[in-house]
Amino acid sequence: MKNQFKITLTTSPKQKPDPKNLTFGKVFTDHMFVMDYDNENGWHDGRIVPYAPLELDPASIVFHYGQEMFEGLKAYKTKEGRVQLFRPDMNAKRTNNTNRRMCMPEIDEELFVDAVKAVVDVDKDWIPEGKDTSLYIRPFMIGTEPKLGVAVSNTFKFIIILSPVGPYYEHGLAPTRIYVENEYIRSAMGGTGFAKIGGNYAAAMIAEKKAHDMGFDQVLWLDAKEKKYVEEIGTSNAFFKIDGEIYTSSLIGTILPGITRASMIEVMKDWGYKVNETRFTIEDVFKAGEEGKLEEVFATGTAAVISPVGELFWEGKTLVINNNEIGELSQRLYDELYGIQTGEREDTHGWIVPV
Ligand SMILES: *Cc1c(COP(=O)(O)O)cnc(C)c1O
């Protein structure tokens, strides 16, 4: 590693959770990575310290104007005990893409990946080994300058925390019920839809709450202008298999460019599928469903890898997909990707980075 960090180990290690009862993102490891930024020194003082609450000035920009971003990736332990990451360079690139939009300082890609490796290495005993488990890695950045005038912060903190996780959904790879949202919007052209920021989530919570209250698992977002075109499903990218071909929304600035999305597209192309990255309407999807041509719908993201959709609800109409069962392609994609991530399957694309 090019970058070395000062390590302060905890004197009171925590009890590790039972790997059989892991939920998502509620338990954190013993350490975290912290690095500071100011205009004179740039990024400096990268260090690994015991996991602990932060002390921040209540006037910090992040609390008032939300200058903030985050990332998400995972570390896996192979059967042989090797520790590995999946495409962390893509998270580094996306961080800088987000940061340019948010007027936050970029981070050298190698520094980003080295910081992830270093903190994962210190807490590698926290990586669970059971089926469908992994160590979720959450890098994030906040504007810390204390001032109430709206302006770009001059100081930032970059932090990485780690959480051992089980399956994202309580019932594992089970089909979900999705509400097609036609009142609220997630992102518009010129906005921040492509950036991974808390603000996008804060503004979307009301729709997710509405969907949950009605008994749905997630929302499917339509484009903000015409409420016609399919964009994403909750916190993941959406794929549709129609008459043997794959459709997913093109990256036009309103959609988060998922690393799982990009990887699934490559894998499906390897398998000979025609993958259309395009704009298509929810009406097209329902029409395909009514004609019996909609074979599978699934959502992809780091947290869940893949989440099959069993039902879509849109303006009073319900569309059941694949008899509410996990589709053949969804299962095959999950097995392939999780297989590569955990070293059970050959990594022909060079996606795996050892820690
Ligand atoms: C993180 C995220 C995704 C999935 O991205 P991955 O890189 O595959 O984890 C999709 N949509 C939104 C809104 C996200 O925040």
PDB file of C-alpha atoms and ligand atoms in Angstrom, residues 70-73 91 94 136 186 193 195-197 200-201 221 232-237 255-262 300-303 305, ligand 1:
ATOM      1  CA  PHE A  70     -21.729   8.497   1.273  1.00  0.00           C
ATOM      2  CA  GLU A  71     -20.688   5.262  -0.372  1.00  0.00           C
ATOM      3  CA  GLY A  72     -21.407   1.584   0.200  1.00  0.00           C
ATOM      4  CA  LEU A  73     -19.350  -1.510  -0.575  1.00  0.00           C
ATOM      5  CA  ASN A  91     -16.630   3.510  -5.338  1.00  0.00           C
ATOM      6  CA  ARG A  94     -18.154   7.605  -7.884  1.00  0.00           C
ATOM      7  CA  TYR A 136     -20.692  -3.718   4.872  1.00  0.00           C
ATOM      8  CA  ARG A 186     -36.807  11.534  -6.299  1.00  0.00           C
ATOM      9  CA  GLY A 193     -30.034  11.970  -8.681  1.00  0.00           C
ATOM     10  CA  ALA A 195     -24.911  11.608  -6.616  1.00  0.00           C
ATOM     11  CA  LYS A 196     -24.925   9.339  -3.573  1.00  0.00           C
ATOM     12  CA  ILE A 197     -26.030  11.826  -0.936  1.00  0.00           C
ATOM     13  CA  ASN A 200     -31.766  12.380  -1.941  1.00  0.00           C
ATOM     14  CA  TYR A 201     -32.816   9.947   0.761  1.00  0.00           C
ATOM     15  CA  TRP A 221     -39.605   6.026  -9.009  1.00  0.00           C
ATOM     16  CA  GLU A 232     -35.126   3.239 -10.010  1.00  0.00           C
ATOM     17  CA  ILE A 233     -36.573   1.064  -7.269  1.00  0.00           C
ATOM     18  CA  GLY A 234     -35.965   2.588  -3.830  1.00  0.00           C
ATOM     19  CA  THR A 235     -32.238   2.407  -3.175  1.00  0.00           C
ATOM     20  CA  SER A 236     -31.449   0.152  -6.093  1.00  0.00           C
ATOM     21  CA  ASN A 237     -31.411   0.022  -9.887  1.00  0.00           C
ATOM     22  CA  ILE A 255     -30.350   7.758 -11.712  1.00  0.00           C
ATOM     23  CA  LEU A 256     -27.658   6.500  -9.369  1.00  0.00           C
ATOM     24  CA  PRO A 257     -25.013   4.686 -11.441  1.00  0.00           C
ATOM     25  CA  GLY A 258     -24.925   1.455  -9.435  1.00  0.00           C
ATOM     26  CA  ILE A 259     -21.792  -0.667  -9.431  1.00  0.00           C
ATOM     27  CA  THR A 260     -23.982  -3.756  -9.098  1.00  0.00           C
ATOM     28  CA  ARG A 261     -25.976  -2.476 -12.085  1.00  0.00           C
ATOM     29  CA  ALA A 262     -22.827  -2.087 -14.204  1.00  0.00           C
ATOM     30  CA  THR A 300     -29.842  -4.472  -7.861  1.00  0.00           C
ATOM     31  CA  GLY A 301     -27.563  -2.847  -5.288  1.00  0.00           C
ATOM     32  CA  THR A 302     -24.623  -3.608  -3.008  1.00  0.00           C
ATOM     33  CA  ALA A 303     -26.753  -4.107   0.090  1.00  0.00           C
ATOM     34  CA  VAL A 305     -27.160  -7.745  -4.431  1.00  0.00           C
TER      35      VAL A 305
HETATM   36  C1  LIG B   1     -26.312   3.056  -3.816  1.00  0.00           C
HETATM   37  C2  LIG B   1     -27.524   3.160  -4.670  1.00  0.00           C
HETATM   38  C3  LIG B   1     -27.800   2.233  -5.698  1.00  0.00           C
HETATM   39  C4  LIG B   1     -26.980   0.989  -5.931  1.00  0.00           C
HETATM   40  O1  LIG B   1     -25.654   1.221  -6.203  1.00  0.00           O
HETATM   41  P1  LIG B   1     -24.575   0.060  -5.989  1.00  0.00           P
HETATM   42  O2  LIG B   1     -23.293   0.683  -6.372  1.00  0.00           O
HETATM   43  O3  LIG B   1     -24.963  -1.060  -6.877  1.00  0.00           O
HETATM   44  O4  LIG B   1     -24.644  -0.322  -4.554  1.00  0.00           O
HETATM   45  C5  LIG B   1     -28.893   2.458  -6.501  1.00  0.00           C
HETATM   46  N1  LIG B   1     -29.720   3.526  -6.300  1.00  0.00           N
HETATM   47  C6  LIG B   1     -29.505   4.412  -5.306  1.00  0.00           C
HETATM   48  C7  LIG B   1     -30.435   5.552  -5.151  1.00  0.00           C
HETATM   49  C8  LIG B   1     -28.400   4.264  -4.464  1.00  0.00           C
HETATM   50  O5  LIG B   1     -28.187   5.140  -3.485  1.00  0.00           O
END
